[in-house]
mmCIF file of N, CA and C in Angstrom:
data_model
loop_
_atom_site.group_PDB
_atom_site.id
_atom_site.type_symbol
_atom_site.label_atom_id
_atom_site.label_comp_id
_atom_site.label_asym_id
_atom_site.label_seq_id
_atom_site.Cartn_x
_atom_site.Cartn_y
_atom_site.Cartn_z
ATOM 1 N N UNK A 1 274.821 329.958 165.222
ATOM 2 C CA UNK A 1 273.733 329.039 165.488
ATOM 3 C C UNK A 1 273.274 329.247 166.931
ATOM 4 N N UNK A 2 272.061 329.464 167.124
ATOM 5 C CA UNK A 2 271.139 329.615 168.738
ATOM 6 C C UNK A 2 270.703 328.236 169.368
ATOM 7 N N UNK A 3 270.852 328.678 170.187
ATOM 8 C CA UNK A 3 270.428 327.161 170.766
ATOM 9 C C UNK A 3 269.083 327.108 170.992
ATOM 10 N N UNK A 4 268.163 326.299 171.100
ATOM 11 C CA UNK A 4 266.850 326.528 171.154
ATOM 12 C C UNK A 4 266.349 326.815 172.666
ATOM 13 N N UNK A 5 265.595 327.260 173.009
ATOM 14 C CA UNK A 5 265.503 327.205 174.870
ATOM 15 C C UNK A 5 264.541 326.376 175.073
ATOM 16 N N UNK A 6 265.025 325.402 176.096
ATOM 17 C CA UNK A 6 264.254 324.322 176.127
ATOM 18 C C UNK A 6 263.652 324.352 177.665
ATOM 19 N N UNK A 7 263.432 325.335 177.848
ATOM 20 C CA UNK A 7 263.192 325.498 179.507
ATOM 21 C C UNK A 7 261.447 325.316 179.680
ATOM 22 N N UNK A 8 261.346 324.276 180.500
ATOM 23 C CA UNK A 8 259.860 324.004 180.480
ATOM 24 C C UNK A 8 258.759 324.985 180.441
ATOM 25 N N UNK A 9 257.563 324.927 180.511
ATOM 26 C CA UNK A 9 256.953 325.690 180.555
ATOM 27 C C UNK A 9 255.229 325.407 181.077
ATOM 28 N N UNK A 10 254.046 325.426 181.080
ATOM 29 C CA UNK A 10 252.752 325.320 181.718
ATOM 30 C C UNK A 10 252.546 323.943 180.664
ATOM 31 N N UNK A 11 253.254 323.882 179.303
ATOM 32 C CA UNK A 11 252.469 322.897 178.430
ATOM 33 C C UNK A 11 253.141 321.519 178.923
ATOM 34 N N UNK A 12 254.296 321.604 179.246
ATOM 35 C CA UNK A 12 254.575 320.251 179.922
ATOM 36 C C UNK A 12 254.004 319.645 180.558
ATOM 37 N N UNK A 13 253.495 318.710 180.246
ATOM 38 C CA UNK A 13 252.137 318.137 181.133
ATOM 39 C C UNK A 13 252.329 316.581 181.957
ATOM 40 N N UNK A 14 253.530 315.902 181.604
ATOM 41 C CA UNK A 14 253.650 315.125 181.556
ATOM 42 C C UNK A 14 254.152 314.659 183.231
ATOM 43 N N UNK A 15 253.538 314.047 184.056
ATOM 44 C CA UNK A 15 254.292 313.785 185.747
ATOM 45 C C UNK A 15 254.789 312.212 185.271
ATOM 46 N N UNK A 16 255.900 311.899 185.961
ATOM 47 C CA UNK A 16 256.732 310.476 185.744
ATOM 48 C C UNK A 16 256.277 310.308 187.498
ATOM 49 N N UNK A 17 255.825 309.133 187.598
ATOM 50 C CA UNK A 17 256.081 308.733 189.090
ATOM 51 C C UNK A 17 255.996 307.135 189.205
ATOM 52 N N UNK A 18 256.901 306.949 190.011
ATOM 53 C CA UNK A 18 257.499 305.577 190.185
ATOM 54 C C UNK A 18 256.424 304.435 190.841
ATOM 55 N N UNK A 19 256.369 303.333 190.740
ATOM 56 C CA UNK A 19 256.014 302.500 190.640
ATOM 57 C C UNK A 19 255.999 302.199 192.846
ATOM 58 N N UNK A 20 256.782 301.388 192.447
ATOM 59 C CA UNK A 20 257.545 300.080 193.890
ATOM 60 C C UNK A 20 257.973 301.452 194.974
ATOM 61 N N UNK A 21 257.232 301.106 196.237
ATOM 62 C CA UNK A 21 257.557 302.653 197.352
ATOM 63 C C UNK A 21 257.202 303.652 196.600
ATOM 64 N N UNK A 22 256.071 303.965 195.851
ATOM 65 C CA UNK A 22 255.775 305.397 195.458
ATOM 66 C C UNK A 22 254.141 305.135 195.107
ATOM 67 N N UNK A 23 253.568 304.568 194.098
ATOM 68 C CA UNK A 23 252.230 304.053 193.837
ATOM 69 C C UNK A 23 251.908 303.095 195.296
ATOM 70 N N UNK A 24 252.876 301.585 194.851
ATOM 71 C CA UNK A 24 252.758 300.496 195.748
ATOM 72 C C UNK A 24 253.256 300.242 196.730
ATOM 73 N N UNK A 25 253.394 299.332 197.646
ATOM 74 C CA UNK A 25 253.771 299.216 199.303
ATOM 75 C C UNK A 25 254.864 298.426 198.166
ATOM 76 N N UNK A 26 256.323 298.092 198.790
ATOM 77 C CA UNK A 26 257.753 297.646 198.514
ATOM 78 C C UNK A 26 257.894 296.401 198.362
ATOM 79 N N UNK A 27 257.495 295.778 197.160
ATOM 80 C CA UNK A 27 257.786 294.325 197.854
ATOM 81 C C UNK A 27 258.762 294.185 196.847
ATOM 82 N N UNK A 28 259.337 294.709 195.542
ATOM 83 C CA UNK A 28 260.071 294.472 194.664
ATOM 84 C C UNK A 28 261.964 295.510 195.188
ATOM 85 N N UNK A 29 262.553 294.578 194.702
ATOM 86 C CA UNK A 29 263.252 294.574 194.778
ATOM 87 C C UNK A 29 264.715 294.480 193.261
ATOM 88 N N UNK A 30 265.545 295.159 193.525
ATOM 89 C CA UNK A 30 266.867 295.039 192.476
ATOM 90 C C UNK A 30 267.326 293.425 193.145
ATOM 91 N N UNK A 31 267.331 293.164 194.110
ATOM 92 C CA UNK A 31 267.757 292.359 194.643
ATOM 93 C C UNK A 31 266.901 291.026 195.202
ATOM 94 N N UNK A 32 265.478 291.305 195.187
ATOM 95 C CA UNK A 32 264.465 290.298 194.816
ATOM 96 C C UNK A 32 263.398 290.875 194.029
ATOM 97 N N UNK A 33 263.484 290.333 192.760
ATOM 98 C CA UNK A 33 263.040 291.082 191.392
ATOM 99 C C UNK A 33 261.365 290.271 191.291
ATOM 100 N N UNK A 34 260.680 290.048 192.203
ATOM 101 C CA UNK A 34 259.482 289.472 192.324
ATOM 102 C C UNK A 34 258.592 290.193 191.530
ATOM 103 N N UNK A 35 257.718 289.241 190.554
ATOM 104 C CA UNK A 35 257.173 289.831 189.672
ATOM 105 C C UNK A 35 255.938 290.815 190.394
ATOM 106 N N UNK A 36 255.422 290.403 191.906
ATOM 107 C CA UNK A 36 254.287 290.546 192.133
ATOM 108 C C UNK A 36 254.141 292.461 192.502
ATOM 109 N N UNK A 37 253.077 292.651 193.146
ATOM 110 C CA UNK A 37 253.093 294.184 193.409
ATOM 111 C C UNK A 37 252.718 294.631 194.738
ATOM 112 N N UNK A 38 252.824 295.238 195.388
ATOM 113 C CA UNK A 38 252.332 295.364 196.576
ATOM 114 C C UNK A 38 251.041 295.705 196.977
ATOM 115 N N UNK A 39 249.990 296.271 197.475
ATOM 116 C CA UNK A 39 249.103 297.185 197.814
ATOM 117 C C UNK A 39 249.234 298.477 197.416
ATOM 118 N N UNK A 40 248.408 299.299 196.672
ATOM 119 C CA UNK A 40 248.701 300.230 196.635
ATOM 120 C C UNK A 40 248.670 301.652 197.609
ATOM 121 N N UNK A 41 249.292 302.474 197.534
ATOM 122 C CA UNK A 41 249.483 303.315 198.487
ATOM 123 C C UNK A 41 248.803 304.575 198.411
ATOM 124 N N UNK A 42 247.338 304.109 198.917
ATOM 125 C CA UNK A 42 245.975 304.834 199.055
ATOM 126 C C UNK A 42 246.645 306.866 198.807
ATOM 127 N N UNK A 43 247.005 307.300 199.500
ATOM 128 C CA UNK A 43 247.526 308.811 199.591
ATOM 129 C C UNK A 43 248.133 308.927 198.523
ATOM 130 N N UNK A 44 249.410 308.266 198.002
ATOM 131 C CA UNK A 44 249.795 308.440 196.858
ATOM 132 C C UNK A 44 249.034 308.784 195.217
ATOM 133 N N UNK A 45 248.094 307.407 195.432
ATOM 134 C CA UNK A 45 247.190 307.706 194.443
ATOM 135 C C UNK A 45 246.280 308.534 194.435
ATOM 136 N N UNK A 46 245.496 309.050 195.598
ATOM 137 C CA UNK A 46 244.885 310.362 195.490
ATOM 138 C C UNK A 46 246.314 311.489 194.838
ATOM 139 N N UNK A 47 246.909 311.519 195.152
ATOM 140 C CA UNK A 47 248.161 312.548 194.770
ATOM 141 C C UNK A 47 247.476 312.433 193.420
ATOM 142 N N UNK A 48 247.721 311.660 192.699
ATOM 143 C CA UNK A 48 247.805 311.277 191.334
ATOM 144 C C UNK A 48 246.605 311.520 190.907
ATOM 145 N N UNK A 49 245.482 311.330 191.287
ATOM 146 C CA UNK A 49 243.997 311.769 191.093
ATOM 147 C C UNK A 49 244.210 313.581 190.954
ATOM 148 N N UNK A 50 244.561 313.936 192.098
ATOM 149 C CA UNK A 50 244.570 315.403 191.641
ATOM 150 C C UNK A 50 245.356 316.070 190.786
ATOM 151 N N UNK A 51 246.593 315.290 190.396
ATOM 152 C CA UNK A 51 247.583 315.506 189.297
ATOM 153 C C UNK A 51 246.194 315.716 188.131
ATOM 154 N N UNK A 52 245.889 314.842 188.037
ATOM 155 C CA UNK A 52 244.764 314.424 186.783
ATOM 156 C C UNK A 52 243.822 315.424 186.849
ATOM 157 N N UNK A 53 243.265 315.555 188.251
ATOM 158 C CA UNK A 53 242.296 316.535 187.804
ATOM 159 C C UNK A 53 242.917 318.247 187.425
ATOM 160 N N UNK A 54 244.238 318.354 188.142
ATOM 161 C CA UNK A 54 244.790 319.651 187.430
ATOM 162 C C UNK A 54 245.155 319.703 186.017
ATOM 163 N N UNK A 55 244.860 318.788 185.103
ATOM 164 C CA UNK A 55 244.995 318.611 183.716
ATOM 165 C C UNK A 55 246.977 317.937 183.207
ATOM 166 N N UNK A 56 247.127 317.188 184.694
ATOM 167 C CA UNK A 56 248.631 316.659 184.124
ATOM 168 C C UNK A 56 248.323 314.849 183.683
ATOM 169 N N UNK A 57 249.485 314.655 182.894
ATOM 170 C CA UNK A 57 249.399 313.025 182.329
ATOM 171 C C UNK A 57 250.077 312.336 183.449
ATOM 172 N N UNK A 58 249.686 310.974 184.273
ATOM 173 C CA UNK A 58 250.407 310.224 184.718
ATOM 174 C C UNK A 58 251.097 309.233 184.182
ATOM 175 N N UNK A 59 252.678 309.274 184.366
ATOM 176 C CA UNK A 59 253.528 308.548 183.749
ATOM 177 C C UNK A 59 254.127 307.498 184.612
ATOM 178 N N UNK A 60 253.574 305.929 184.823
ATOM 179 C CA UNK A 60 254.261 305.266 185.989
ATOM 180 C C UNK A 60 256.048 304.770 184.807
ATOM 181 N N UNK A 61 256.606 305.200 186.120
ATOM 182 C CA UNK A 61 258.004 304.998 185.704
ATOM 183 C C UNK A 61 258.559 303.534 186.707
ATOM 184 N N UNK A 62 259.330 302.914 186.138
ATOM 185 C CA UNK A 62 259.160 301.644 186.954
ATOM 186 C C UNK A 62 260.918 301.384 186.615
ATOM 187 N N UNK A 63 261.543 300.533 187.367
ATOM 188 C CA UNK A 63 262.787 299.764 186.944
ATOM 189 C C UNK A 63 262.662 298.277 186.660
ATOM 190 N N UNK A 64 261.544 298.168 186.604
ATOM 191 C CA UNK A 64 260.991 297.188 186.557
ATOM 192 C C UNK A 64 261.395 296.555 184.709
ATOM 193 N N UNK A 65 261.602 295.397 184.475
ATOM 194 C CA UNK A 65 261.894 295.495 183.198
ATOM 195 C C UNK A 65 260.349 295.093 182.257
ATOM 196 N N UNK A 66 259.973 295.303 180.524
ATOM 197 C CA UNK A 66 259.601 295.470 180.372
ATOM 198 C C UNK A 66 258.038 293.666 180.273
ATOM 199 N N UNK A 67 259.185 293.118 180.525
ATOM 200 C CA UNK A 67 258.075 291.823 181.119
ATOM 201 C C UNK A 67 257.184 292.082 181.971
ATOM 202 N N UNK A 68 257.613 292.751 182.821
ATOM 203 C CA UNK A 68 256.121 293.416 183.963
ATOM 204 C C UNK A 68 254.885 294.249 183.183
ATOM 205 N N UNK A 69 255.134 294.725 181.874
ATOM 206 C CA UNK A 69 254.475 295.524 181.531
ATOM 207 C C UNK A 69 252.803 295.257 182.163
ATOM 208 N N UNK A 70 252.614 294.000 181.426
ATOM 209 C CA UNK A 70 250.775 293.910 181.370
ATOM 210 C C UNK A 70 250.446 293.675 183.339
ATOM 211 N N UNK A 71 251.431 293.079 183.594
ATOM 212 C CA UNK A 71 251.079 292.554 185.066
ATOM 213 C C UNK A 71 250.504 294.586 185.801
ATOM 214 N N UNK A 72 251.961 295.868 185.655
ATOM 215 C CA UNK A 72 251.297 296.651 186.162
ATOM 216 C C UNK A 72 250.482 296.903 185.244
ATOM 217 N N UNK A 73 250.450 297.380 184.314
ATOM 218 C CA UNK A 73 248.596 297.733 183.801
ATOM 219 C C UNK A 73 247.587 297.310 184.163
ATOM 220 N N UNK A 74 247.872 295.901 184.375
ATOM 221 C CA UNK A 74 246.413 294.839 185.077
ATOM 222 C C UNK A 74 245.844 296.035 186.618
ATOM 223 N N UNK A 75 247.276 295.810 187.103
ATOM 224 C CA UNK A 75 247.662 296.358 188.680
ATOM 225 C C UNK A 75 246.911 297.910 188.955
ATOM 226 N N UNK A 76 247.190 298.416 187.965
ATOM 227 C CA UNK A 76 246.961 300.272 187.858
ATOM 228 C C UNK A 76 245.645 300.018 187.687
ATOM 229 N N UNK A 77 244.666 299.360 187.044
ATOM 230 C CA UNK A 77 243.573 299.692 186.315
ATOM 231 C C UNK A 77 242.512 298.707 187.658
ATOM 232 N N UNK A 78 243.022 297.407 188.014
ATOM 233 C CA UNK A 78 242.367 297.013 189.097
ATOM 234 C C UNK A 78 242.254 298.044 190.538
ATOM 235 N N UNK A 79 243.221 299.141 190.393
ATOM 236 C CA UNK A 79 243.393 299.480 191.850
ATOM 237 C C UNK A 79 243.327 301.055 191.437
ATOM 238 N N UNK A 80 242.739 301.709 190.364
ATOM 239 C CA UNK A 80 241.886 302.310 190.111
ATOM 240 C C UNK A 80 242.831 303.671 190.049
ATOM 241 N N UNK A 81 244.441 303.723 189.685
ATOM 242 C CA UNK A 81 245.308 304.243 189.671
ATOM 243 C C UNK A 81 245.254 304.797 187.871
ATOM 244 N N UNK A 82 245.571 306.430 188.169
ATOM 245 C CA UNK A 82 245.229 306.947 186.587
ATOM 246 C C UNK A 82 246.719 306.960 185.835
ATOM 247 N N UNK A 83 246.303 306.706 184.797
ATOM 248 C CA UNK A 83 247.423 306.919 183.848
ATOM 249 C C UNK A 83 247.633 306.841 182.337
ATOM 250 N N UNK A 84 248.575 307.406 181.698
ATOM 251 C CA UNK A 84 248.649 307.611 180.558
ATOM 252 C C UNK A 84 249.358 306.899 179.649
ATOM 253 N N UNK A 85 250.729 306.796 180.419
ATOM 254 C CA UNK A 85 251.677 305.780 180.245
ATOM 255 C C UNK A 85 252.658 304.536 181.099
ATOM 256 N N UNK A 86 253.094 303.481 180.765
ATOM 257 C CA UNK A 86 253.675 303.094 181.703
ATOM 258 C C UNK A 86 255.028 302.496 180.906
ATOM 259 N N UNK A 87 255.948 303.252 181.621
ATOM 260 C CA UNK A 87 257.393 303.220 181.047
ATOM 261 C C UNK A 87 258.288 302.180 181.872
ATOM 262 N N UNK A 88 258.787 300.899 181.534
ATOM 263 C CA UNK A 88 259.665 299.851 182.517
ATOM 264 C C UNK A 88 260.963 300.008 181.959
ATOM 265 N N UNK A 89 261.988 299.498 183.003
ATOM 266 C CA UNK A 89 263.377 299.500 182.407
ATOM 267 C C UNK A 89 264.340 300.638 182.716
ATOM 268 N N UNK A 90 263.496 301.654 183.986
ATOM 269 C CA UNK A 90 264.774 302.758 184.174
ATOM 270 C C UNK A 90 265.918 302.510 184.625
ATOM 271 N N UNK A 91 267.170 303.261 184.491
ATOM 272 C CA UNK A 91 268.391 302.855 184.549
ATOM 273 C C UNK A 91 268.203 302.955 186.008
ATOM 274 N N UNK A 92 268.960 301.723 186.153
ATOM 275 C CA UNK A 92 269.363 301.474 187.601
ATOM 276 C C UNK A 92 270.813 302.307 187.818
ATOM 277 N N UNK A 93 270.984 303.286 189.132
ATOM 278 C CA UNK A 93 272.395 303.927 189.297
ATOM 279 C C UNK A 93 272.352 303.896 190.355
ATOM 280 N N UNK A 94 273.616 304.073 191.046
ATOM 281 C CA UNK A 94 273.654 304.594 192.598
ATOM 282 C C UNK A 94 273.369 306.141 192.969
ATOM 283 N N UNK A 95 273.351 306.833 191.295
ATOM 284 C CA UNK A 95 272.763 308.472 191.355
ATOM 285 C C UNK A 95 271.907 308.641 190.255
ATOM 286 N N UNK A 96 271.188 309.791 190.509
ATOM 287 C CA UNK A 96 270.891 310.275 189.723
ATOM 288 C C UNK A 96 271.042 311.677 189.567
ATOM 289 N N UNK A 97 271.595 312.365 188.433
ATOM 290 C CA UNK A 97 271.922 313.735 188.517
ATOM 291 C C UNK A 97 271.317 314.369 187.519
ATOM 292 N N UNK A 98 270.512 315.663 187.630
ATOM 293 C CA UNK A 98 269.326 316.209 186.483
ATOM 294 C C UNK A 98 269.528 317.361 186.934
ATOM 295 N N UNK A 99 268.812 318.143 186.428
ATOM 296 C CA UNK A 99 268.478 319.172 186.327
ATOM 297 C C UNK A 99 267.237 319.489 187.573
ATOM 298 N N UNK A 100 266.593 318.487 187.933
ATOM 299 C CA UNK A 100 265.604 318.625 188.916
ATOM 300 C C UNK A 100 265.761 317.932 190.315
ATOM 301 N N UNK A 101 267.391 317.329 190.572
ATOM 302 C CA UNK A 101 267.777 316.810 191.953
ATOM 303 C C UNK A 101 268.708 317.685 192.227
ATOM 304 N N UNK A 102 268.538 317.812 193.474
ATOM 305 C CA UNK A 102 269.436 318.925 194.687
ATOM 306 C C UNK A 102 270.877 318.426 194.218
ATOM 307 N N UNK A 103 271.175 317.339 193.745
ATOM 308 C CA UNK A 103 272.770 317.166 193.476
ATOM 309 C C UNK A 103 273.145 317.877 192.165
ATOM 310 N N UNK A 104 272.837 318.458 191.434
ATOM 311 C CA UNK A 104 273.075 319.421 190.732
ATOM 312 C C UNK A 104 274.254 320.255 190.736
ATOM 313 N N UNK A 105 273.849 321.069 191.902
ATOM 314 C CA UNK A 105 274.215 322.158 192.596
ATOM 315 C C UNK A 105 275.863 321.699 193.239
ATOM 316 N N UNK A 106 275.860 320.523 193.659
ATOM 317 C CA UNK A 106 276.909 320.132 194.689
ATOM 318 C C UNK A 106 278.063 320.354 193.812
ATOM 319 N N UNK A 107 279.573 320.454 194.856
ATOM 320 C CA UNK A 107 280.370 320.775 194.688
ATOM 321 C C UNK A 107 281.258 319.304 193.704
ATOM 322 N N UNK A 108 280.871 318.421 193.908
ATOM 323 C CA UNK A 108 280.749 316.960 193.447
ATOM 324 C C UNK A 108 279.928 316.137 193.378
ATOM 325 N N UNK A 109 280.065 315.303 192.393
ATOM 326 C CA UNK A 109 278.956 314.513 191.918
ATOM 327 C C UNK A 109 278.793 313.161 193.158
ATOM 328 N N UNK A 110 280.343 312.913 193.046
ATOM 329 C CA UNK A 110 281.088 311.547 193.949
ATOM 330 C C UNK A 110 279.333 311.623 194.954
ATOM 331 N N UNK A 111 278.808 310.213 195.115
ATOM 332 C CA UNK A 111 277.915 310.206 196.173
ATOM 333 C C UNK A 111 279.034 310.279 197.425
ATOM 334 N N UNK A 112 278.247 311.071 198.184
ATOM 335 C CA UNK A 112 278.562 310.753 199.871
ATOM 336 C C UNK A 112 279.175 309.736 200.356
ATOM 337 N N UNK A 113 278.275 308.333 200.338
ATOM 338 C CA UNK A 113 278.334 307.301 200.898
ATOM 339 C C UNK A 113 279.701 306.815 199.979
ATOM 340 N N UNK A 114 280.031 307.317 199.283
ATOM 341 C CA UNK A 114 281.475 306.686 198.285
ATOM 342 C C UNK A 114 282.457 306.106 199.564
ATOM 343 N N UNK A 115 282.954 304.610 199.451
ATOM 344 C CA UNK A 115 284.136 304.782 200.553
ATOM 345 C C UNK A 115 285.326 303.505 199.180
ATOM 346 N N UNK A 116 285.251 303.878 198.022
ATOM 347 C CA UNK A 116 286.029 303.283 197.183
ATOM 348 C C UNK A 116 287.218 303.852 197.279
ATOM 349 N N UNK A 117 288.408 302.731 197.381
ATOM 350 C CA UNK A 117 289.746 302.760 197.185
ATOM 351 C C UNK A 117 290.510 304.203 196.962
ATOM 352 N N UNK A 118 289.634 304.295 195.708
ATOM 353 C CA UNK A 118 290.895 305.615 195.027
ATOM 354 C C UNK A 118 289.620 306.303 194.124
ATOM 355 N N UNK A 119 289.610 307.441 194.206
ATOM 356 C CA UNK A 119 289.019 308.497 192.706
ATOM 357 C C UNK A 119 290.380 308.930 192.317
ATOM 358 N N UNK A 120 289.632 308.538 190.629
ATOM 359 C CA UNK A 120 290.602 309.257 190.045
ATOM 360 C C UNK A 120 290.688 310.539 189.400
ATOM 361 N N UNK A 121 290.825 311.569 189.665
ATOM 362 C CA UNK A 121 290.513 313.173 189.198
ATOM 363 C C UNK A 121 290.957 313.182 188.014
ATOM 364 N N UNK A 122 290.579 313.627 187.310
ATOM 365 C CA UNK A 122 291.084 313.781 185.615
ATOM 366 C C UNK A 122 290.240 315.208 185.322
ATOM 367 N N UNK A 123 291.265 316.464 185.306
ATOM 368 C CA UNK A 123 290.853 317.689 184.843
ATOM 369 C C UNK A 123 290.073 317.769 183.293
ATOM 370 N N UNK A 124 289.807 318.869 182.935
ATOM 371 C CA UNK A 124 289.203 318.851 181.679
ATOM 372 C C UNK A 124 290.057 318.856 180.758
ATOM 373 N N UNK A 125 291.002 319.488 181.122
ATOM 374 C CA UNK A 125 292.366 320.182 179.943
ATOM 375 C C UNK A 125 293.026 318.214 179.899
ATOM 376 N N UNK A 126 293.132 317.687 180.675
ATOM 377 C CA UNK A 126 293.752 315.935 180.618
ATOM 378 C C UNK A 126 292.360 315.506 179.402
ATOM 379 N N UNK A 127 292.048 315.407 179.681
ATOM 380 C CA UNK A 127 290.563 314.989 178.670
ATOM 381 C C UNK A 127 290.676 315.642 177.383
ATOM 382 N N UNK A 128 290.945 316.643 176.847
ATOM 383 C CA UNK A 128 290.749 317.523 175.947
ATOM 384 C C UNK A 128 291.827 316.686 175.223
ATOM 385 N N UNK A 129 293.166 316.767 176.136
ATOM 386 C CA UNK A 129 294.701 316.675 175.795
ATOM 387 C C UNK A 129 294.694 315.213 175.297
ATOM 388 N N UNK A 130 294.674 314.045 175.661
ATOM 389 C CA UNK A 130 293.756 313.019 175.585
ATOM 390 C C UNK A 130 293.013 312.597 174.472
ATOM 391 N N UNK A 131 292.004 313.401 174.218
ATOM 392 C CA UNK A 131 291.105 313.194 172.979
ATOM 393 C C UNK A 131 291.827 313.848 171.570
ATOM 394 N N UNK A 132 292.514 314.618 172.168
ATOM 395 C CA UNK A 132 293.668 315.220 171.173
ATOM 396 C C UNK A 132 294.788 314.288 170.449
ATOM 397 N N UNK A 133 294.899 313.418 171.672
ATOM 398 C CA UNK A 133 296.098 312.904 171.029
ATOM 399 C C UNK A 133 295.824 311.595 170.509
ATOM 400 N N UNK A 134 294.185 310.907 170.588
ATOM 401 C CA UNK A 134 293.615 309.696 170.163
ATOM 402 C C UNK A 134 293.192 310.464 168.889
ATOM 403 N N UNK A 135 292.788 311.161 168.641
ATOM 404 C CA UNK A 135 292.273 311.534 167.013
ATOM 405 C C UNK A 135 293.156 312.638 166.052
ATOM 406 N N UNK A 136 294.085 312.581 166.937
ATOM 407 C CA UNK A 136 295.419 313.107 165.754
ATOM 408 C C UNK A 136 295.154 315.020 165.791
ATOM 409 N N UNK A 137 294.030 315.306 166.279
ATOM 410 C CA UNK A 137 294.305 316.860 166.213
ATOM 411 C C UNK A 137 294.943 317.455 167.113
ATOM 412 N N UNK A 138 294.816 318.704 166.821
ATOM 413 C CA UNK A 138 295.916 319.771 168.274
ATOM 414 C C UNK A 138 294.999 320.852 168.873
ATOM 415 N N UNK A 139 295.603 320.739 169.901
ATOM 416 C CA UNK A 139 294.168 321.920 170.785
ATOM 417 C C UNK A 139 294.177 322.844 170.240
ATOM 418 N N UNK A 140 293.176 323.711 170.397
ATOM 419 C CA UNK A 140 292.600 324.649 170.688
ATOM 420 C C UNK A 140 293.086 325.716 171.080
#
């Protein structure tokens, strides 16, 4: 069986860009979850204008949950911001690790700023050995 190659290509059209500090000036918060929105952030949205005019979709991505929905649509369409879709509810993490962030590459995932107690290292072969011995089979 082949795996399919899923490696992007010119038809991907789709740009995700965030909402709160990226469209708008910061007023929302994880930690003050204010429904309201900021000003929008004149340069940014030209960004996004020329996204559009190079033939890409704007996707506002928000953490915002999905109760905000109509408030940004109101927001995007009063302040003359293009778009295609608007997606609320991204996972909140202290990382994010993809295929398209520089942490990828790193030698560990562990953020930097980590100053917790204890990591606990657990090799692959402990995991394997582990899952081996919760579902009754024998390695490999």
């Amino acid at each position: 069986m082949s795996n399919p190659d899923y490696r992007l290509n010119e038809d991907m059209l789709w740009i995700a860009v965030d909402l709160d500090n990226t469209l708008a000036e910061g007023i929302w918060t994880p930690v003050n979850p204010t429904p309201e929105i900021g000003p929008p952030i004149k340069a940014n949205v030209n960004k996004c204008w020329q996204l559009v005019y190079a033939g890409f979709k704007i996707v506002i991505h928000t953490s915002r949950g999905w109760t905000d929905y109509e408030r940004i649509e109101k927001w995007a369409i009063k302040n003359s911001i293009p778009f295609s879709l608007i997606v609320c509810g991204k996972l909140l993490a202290r990382a994010y690790i993809d295929d398209r962030n520089l942490d990828v590459n790193r030698f560990s995932w562990i953020p930097e700023d980590y100053s917790g107690q204890r990591i606990q290292r657990i090799s692959i072969a402990a995991v394997a050995e582990r899952r081996n011995t919760e579902t009754g089979s024998k390695a490999d």
